[in-house]
Coordinates of C-alpha atoms in Angstrom, one line a residue:
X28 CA -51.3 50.2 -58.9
X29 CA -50.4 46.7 -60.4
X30 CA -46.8 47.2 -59.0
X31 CA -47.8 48.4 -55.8
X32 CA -50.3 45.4 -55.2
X33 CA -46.8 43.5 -56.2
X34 CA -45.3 44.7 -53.5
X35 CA -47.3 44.6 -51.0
X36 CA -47.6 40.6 -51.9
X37 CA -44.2 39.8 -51.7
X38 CA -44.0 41.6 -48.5
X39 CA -46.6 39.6 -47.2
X40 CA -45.0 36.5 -48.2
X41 CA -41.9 37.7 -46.5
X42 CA -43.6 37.8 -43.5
X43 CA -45.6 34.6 -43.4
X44 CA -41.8 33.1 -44.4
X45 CA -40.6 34.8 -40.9
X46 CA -43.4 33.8 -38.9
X47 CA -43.2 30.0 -40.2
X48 CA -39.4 30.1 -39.7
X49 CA -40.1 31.6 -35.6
X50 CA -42.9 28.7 -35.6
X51 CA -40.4 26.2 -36.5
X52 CA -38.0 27.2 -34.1
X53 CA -40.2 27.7 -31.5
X54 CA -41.5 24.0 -31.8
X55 CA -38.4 22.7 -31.9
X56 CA -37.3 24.5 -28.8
X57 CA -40.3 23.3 -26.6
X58 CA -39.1 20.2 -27.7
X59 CA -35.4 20.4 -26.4
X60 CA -37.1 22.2 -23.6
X61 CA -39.4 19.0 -22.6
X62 CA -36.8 16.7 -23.3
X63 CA -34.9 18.4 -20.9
X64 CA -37.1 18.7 -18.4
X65 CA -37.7 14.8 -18.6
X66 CA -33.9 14.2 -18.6
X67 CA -33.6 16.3 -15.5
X68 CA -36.6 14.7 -13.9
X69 CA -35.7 11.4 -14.5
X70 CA -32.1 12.4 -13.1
X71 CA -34.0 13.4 -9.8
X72 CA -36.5 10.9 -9.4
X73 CA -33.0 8.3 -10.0
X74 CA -30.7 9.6 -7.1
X75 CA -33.9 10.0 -4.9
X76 CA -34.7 6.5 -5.4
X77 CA -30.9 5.8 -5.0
X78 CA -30.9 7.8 -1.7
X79 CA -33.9 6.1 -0.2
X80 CA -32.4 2.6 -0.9
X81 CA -29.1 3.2 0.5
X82 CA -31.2 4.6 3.8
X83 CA -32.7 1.3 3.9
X84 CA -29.5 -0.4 3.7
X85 CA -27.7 1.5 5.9
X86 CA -29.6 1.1 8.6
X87 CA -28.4 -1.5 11.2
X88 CA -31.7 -1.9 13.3
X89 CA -32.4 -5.2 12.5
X90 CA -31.5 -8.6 10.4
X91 CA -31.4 -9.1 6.8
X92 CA -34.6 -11.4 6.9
X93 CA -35.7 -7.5 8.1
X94 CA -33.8 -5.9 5.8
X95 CA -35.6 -7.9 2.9
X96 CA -38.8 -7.1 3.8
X97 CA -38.2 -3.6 3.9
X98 CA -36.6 -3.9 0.2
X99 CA -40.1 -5.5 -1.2
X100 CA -42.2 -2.3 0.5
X101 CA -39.7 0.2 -1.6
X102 CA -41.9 1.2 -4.4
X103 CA -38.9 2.1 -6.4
X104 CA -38.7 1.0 -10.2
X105 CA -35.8 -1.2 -9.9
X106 CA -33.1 -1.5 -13.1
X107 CA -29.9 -2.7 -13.7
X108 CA -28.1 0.5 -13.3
X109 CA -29.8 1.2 -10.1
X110 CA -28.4 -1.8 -8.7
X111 CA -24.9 -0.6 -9.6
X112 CA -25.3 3.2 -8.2
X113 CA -26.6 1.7 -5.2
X114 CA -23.6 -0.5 -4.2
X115 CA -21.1 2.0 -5.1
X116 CA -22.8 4.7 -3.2
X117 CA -23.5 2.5 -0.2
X118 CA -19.7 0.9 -0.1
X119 CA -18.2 3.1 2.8
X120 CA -21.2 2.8 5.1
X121 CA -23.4 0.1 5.1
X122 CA -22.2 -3.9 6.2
X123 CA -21.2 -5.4 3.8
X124 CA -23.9 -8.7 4.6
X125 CA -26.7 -6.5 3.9
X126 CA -24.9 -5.1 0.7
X127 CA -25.1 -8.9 -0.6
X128 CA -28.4 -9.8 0.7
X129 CA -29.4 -6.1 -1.5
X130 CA -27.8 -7.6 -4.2
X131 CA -29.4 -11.0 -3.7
X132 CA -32.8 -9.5 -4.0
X133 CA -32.0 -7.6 -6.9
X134 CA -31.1 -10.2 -9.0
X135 CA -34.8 -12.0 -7.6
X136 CA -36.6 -9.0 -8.7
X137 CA -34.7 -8.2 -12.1
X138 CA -33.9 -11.8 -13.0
X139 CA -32.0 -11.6 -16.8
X140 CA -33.0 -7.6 -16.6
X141 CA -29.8 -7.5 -14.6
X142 CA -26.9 -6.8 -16.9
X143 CA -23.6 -8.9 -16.7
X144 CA -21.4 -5.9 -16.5
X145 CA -23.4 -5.3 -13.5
X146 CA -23.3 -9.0 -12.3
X147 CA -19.6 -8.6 -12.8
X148 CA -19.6 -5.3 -11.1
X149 CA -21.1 -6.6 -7.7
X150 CA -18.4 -9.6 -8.0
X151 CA -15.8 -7.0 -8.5
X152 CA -16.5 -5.3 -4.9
X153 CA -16.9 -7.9 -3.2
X154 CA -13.7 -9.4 -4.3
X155 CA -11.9 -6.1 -3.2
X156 CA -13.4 -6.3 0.1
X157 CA -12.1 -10.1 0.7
X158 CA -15.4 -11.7 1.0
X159 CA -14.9 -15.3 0.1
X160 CA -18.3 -16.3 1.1
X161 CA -19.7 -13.5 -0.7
X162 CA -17.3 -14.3 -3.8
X163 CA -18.3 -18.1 -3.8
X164 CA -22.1 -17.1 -3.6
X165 CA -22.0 -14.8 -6.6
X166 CA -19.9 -17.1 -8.8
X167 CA -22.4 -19.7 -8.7
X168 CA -25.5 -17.3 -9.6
X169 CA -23.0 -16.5 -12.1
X170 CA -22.9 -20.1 -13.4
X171 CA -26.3 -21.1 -12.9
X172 CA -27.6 -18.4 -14.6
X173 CA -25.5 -18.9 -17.5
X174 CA -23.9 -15.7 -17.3
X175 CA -20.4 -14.4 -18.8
X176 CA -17.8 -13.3 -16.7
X177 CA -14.9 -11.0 -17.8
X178 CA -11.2 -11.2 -17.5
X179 CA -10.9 -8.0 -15.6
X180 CA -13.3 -9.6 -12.2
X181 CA -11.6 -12.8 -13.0
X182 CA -8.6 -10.9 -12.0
X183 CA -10.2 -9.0 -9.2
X184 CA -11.1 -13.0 -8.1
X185 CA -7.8 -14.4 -8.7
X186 CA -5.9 -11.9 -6.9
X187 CA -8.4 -12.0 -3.6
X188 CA -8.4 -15.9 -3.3
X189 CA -5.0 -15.6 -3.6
X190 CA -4.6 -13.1 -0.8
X191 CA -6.6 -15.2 1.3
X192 CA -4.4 -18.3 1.3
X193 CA -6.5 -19.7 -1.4
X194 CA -4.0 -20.4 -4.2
X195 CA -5.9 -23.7 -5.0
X196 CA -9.5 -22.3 -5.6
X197 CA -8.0 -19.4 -7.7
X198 CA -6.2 -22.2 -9.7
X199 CA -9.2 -24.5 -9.8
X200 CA -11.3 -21.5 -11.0
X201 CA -8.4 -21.0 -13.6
X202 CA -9.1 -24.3 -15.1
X203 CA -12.9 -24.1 -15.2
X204 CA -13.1 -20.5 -16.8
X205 CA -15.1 -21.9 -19.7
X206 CA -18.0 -22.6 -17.6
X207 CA -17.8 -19.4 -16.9
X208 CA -18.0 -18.4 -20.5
X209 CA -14.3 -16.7 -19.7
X210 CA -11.5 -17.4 -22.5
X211 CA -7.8 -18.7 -21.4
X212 CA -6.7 -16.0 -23.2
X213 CA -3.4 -13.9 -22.5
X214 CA -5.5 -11.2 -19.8
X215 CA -6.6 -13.8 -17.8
X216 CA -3.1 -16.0 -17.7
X217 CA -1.0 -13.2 -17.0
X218 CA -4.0 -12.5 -14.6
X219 CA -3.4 -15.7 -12.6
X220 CA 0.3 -15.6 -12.7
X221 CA 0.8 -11.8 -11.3
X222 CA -1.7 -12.9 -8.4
X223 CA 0.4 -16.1 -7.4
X224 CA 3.8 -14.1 -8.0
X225 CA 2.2 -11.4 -5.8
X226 CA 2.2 -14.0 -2.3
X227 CA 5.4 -15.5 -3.3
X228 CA 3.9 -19.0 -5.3
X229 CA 6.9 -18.4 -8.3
X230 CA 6.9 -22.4 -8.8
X231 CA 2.9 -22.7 -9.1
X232 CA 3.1 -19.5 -11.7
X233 CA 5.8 -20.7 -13.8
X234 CA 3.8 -23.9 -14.0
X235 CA 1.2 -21.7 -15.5
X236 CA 3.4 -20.0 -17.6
X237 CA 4.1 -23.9 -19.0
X238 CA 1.2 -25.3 -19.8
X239 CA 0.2 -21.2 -21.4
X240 CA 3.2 -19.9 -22.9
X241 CA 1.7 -19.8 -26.1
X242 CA -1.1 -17.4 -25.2
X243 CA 1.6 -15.1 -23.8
X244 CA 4.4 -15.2 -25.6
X245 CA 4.4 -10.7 -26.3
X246 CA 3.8 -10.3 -22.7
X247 CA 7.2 -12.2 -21.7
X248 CA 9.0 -9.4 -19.9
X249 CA 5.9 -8.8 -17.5
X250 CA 5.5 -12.4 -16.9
X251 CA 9.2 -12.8 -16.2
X252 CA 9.2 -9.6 -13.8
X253 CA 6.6 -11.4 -12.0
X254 CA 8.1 -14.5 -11.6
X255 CA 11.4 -12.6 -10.2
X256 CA 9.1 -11.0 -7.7
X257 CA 7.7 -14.2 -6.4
X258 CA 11.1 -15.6 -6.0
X259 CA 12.6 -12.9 -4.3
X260 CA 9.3 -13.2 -1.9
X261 CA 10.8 -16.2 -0.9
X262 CA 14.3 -15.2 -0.4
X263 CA 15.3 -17.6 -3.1
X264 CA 18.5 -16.2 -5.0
X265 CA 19.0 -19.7 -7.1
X266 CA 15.9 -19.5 -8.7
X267 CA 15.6 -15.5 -9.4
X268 CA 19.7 -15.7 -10.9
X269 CA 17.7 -18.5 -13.1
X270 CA 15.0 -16.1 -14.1
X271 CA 17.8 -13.2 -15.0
X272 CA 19.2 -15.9 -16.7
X273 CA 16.2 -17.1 -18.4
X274 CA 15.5 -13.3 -19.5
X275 CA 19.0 -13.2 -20.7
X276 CA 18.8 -16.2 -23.4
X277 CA 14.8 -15.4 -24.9
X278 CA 16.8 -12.1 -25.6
X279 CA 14.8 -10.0 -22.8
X280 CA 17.3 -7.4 -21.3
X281 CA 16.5 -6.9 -17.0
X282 CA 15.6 -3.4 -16.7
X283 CA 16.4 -1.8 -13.2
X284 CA 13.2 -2.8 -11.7
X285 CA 14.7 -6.4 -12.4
X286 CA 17.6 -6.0 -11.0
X287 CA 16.7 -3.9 -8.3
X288 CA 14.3 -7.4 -6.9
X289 CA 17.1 -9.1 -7.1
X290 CA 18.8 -7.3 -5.1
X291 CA 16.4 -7.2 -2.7
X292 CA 16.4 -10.8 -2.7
X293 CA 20.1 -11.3 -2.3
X294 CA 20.0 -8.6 0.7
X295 CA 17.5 -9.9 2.6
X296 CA 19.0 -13.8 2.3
X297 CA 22.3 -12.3 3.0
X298 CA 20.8 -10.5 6.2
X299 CA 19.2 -13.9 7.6
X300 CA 22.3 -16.6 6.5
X301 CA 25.6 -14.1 5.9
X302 CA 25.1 -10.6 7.0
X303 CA 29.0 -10.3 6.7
X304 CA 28.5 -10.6 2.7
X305 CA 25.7 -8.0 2.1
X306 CA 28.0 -5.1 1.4
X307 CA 30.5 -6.8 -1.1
X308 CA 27.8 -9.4 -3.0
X309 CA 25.3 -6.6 -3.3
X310 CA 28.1 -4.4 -4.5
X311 CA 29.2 -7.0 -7.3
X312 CA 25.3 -7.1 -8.6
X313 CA 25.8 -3.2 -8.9
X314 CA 28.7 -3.8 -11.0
X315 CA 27.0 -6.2 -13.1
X316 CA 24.5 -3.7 -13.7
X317 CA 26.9 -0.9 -14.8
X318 CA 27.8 -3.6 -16.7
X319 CA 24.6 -3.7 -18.7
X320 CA 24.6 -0.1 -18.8
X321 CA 21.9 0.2 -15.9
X322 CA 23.1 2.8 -13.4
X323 CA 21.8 2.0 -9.8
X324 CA 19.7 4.6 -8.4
X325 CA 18.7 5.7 -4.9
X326 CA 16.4 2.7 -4.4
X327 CA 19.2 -0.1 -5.2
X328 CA 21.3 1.6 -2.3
X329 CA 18.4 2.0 -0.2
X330 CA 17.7 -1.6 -0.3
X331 CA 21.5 -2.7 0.9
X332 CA 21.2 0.5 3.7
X333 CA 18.3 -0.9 5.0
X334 CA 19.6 -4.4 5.4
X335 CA 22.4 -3.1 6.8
X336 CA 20.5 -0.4 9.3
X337 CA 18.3 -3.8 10.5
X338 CA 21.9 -5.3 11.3
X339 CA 23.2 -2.3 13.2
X340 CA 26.6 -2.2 10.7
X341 CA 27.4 1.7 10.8
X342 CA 30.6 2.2 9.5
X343 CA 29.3 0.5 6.2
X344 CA 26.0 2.2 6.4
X345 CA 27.8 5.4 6.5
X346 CA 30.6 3.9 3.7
X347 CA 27.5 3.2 1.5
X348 CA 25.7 6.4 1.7
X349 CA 29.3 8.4 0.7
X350 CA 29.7 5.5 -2.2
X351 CA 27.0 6.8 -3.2
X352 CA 27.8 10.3 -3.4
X353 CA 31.2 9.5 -5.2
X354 CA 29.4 7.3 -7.9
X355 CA 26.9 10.4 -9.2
X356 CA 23.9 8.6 -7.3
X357 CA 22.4 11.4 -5.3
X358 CA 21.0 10.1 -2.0
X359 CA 17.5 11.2 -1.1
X360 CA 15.9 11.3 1.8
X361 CA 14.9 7.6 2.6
X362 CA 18.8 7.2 1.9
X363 CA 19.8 10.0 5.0
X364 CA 16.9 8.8 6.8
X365 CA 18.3 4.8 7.2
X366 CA 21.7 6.1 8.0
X367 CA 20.4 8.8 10.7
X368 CA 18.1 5.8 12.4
X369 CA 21.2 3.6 12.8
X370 CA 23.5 6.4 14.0
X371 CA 20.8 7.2 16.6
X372 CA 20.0 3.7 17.9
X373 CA 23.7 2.7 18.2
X374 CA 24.0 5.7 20.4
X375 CA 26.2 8.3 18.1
X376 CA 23.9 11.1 18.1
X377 CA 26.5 13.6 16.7
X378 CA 27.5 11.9 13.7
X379 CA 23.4 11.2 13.6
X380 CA 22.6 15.4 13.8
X381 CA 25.5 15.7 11.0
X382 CA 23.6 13.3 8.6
X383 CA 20.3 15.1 9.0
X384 CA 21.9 18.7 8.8
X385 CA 23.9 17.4 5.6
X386 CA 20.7 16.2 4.1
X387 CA 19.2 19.8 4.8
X388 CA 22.2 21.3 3.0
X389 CA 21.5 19.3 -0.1
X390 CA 18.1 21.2 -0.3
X391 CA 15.7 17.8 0.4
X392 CA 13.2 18.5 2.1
X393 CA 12.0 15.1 4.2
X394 CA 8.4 14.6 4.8
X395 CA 6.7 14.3 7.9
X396 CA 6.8 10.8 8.4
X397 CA 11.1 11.4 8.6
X398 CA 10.8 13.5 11.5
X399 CA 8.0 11.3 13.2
X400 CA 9.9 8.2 13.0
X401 CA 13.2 9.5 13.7
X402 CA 12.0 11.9 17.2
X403 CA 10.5 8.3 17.9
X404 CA 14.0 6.8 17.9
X405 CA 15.4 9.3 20.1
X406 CA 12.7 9.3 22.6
X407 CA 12.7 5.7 22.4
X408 CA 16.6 6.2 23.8
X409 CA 16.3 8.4 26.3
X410 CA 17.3 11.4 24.3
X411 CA 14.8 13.7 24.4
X412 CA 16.9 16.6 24.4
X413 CA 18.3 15.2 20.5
X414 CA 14.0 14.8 19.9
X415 CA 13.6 18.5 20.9
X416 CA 16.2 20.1 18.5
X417 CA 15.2 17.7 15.1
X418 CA 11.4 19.0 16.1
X419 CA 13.0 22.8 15.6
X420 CA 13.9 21.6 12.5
X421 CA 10.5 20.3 11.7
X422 CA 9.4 23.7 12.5
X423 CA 11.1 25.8 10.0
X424 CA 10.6 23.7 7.6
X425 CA 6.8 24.4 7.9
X426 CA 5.5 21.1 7.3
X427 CA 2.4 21.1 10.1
X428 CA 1.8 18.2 11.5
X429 CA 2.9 18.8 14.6
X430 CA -0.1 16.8 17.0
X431 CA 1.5 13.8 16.9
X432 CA 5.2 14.9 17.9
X433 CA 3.7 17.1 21.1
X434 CA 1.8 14.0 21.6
X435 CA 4.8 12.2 22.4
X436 CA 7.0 14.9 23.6
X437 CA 5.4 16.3 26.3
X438 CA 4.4 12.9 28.2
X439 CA 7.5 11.9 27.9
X440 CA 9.4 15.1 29.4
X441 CA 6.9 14.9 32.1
X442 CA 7.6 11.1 33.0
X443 CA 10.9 12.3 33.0
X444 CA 10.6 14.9 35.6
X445 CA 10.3 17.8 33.2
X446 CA 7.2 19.3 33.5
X447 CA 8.4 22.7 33.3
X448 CA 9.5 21.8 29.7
X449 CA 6.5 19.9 29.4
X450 CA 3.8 23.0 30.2
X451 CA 6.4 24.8 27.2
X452 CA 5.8 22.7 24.9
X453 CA 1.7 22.2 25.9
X454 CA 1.3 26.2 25.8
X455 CA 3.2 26.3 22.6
X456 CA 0.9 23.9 20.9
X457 CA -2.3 25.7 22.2
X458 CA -0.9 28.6 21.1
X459 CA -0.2 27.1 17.1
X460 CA -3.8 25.3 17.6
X461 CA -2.6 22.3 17.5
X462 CA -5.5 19.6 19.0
X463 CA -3.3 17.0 21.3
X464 CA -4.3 13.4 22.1
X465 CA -2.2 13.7 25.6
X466 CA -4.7 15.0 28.7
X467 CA -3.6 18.2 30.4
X468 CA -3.3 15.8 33.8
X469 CA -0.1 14.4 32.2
X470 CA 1.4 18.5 33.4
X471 CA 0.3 17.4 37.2
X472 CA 3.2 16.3 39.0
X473 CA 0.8 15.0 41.8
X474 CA -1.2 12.7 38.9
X475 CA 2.0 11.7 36.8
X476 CA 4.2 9.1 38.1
X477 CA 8.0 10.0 37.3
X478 CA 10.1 7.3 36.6
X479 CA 14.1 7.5 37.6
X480 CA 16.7 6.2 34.8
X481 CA 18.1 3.2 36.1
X482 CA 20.6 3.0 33.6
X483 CA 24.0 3.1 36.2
X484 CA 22.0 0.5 38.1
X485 CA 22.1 -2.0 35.0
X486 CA 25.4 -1.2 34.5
X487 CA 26.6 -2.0 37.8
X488 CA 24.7 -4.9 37.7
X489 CA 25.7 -5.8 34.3
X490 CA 29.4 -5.3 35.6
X491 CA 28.6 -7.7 38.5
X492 CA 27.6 -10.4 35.6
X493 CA 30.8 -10.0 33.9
X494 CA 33.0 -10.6 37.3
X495 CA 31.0 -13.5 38.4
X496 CA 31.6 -14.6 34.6
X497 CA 35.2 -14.6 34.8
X498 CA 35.5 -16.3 38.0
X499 CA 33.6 -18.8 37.3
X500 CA 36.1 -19.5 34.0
X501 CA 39.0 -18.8 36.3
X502 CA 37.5 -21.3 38.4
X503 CA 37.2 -24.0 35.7
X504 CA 40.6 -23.5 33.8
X505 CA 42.9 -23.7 37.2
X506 CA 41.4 -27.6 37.5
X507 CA 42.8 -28.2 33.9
X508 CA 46.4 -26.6 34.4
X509 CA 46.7 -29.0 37.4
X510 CA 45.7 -32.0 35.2
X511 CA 48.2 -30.6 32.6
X512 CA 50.6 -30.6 35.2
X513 CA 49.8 -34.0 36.9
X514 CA 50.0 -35.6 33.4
X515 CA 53.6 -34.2 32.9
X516 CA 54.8 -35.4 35.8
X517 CA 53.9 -39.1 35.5
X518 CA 55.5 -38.9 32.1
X519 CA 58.8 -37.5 33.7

């Protein structure tokens, strides 16, 4: 009996054990439970509030005096994340005066609630959208409020004034960071200098880099890259040789990207002052390169075909592109591309259909922008038959795209007193469901006007010009062999 009232104890304790064990864990799982529900209404009641200020925002009917008012009826509890979600919800859609005059009111209502990562936030935006009065507003609630700004919208600041032909305020707020409660330290120097290199002011940067270069002496190779860039902004091949230089003697090697600015530099001073020197002094930075034991890649030749494309030089457009070939550079497609557009518009369309079919070959497959800008060039010549068999090739190579080609395409066969061709291509398109720009009126003959080539006519003309020409120097020269002449006899 004893052992069996034993038993049954234990048991009993067992249980009460179990139960308080469930009880705990049911407690603490009405806990999570509520916690969660909070968190998920609290999540609601925040992007509801979000949506309904961005409505208010949003909506142009009007001024911001208006706009104001309507802010101070919201019932919303306001805080300084709000502020944030609100802005970058809001960016794409609403102007962006009322987006200041929100954030103006804001910082009324919250006062110090309102974060400086926030305030720095707001100054951040604005600065990317290129709003100096906007930019000069903030910055002096910044400073009258005491407030710190970071390096990173200093940056953001720097690099819009400077974009806006404002090279002297971003300077001038440079020199007053610490009112700002922002340190001279190495982010926001090489900060100022990238964003005057950027627009070309190298000699205003490396007067930074001065005055600083103790702040960023193990960011060197950066700062020099920038300074390069700025110079070769400016076409000036003296004072990027004395960067390279420069880079040279602090024991800083110039990687490709280096050497590949100043190249671009040389080229494009060569293609305003000596276009006869691009190919052999661009050719003798190459070697330097190999030199160094920096092989030139597709870019480096891209920059001298390009330069040479915008100067019409074939032969040593098409010279380049096999130099290339021979010295284990593969060409890609920009590289065909430049040669093709400079075949075309000189008028050899063969050698022109060769390049691209040569480039297929190689298995490079050109984006769309290749075939738009090339079928451009052709229709641009009058050769709309050469347009019609490169937009075959766009075809099989499946790319899409096609709207903008039949755009210009079909017009243009009709103008040219194709519109058989024209209602081809047109049924074609509806056919792919392509949606065109061009009205179907452009297929009327009675509505389109055709315009005749008067190309035999300028010729004749031009023809005309050149007798006339010589005549007129015939004319001039026979007075001077009769002087000549006269001379010689009264010397006699």
């Amino acid at each position: 009996m004893h052992a069996r009232h034993m038993f049954d104890e234990m048991s009993l304790r067992r249980c009460v054990s179990l139960l308080k064990l469930q009880w705990d864990s049911f407690i603490v799982q009405s806990f999570y439970m509520q916690h969660r529900v909070c968190s998920l209404h609290s999540t609601i009641d925040n992007r509801a509030s979000v949506i309904k200020l961005c409505e208010v925002i949003s909506c142009t009917i009007g001024g911001l005096d208006e706009l104001e008012s309507s802010l101070n009826k919201c019932t919303i509890s306001l805080t300084s994340s709000l502020v944030t979600q609100v802005i970058d919800s809001s960016k794409n859609e609403a102007p962006i005066r009322r987006l200041l005059r929100f954030f103006l009111w804001s910082l009324k209502k919250l006062n110090h609630d309102l974060e400086d990562e926030n305030f720095n936030y707001a100054i951040r935006f604005f600065a990317q959208k290129k709003d100096y009065t906007a930019i000069n507003i903030l910055l002096s609630n910044l400073k009258k409020a005491d407030r710190t700004m970071d390096g990173q919208t200093f940056g953001f600041v720097a690099e819009a004034l400077v974009r806006m032909d404002k090279e002297d305020e971003a300077l001038g707020l440079f020199k007053n960071l610490d009112k700002y409660k922002c340190p001279h330290d190495q982010f926001t120097v090489t900060a100022v200098i990238t964003a005057l290199c950027a627009k070309g002011h190298a000699k205003r940067a490396e007067g930074v880099v001065l005055h600083h270069k103790d702040k960023i002496s193990s960011t060197m190779s950066c700062i020099y890259r920038s300074l390069l860039y700025g110079w070769s902004i400016k076409k000036n091949t003296k004072e990027a040789r004395r960067i390279l230089k420069e880079m040279k003697s602090e024991g800083t090697m110039p990687d490709l990207f280096c050497y590949n600015t100043f190249l671009n530099c040389l080229c494009e001073q060569n293609l305003e002052k000596n276009p006869s020197g691009l190919v052999p002094e661009a050719l003798n930075v190459m070697m330097e390169m190999r030199s160094y034991k920096i092989a030139p890649n597709s870019i480096s030749y891209n920059i001298l075909l390009s330069c040479l494309g915008r100067t019409r030089r074939v032969k040593e457009s098409c010279t380049i592109l096999e130099t290339m070939k021979r010295s284990g550079c593969r060409p890609d497609c920009v590289s065909y591309f430049l040669v093709a557009r400079v075949l075309f518009l000189t008028g050899r369309f063969g050698k022109g259909r060769i390049i691209v079919d040569e480039m297929i070959e190689e298995g490079l497959i050109p984006d769309r922008k290749f075939y738009y800008d090339l079928i451009g060039v052709l229709c641009g010549v009058e050769r709309t038959n050469y347009a019609l068999e490169l937009f075959e090739k766009m075809k099989r190579s499946s790319l899409g795209g096609y709207g903008p080609v039949y755009d210009v395409l079909i017009p243009k066969l009709c103008r040219g007193g194709d519109f058989e061709l024209g209602r081809k291509l047109w049924e074609e398109a509806m056919a792919m469901g392509v949606m065109l720009s061009c009205s179907s009126e452009v297929l009327d003959p009675s509505i389109t006007k055709v315009f005749k080539p008067t190309r035999k006519i300028e010729n004749k003309i031009l023809e005309e010009c050149n007798r006339g020409e010589k005549q007129n120097k015939a004319a001039t020269e026979k007075p001077k062999e009769k002087r000549k002449k006269s001379k010689n006899l009264s010397w006699k």
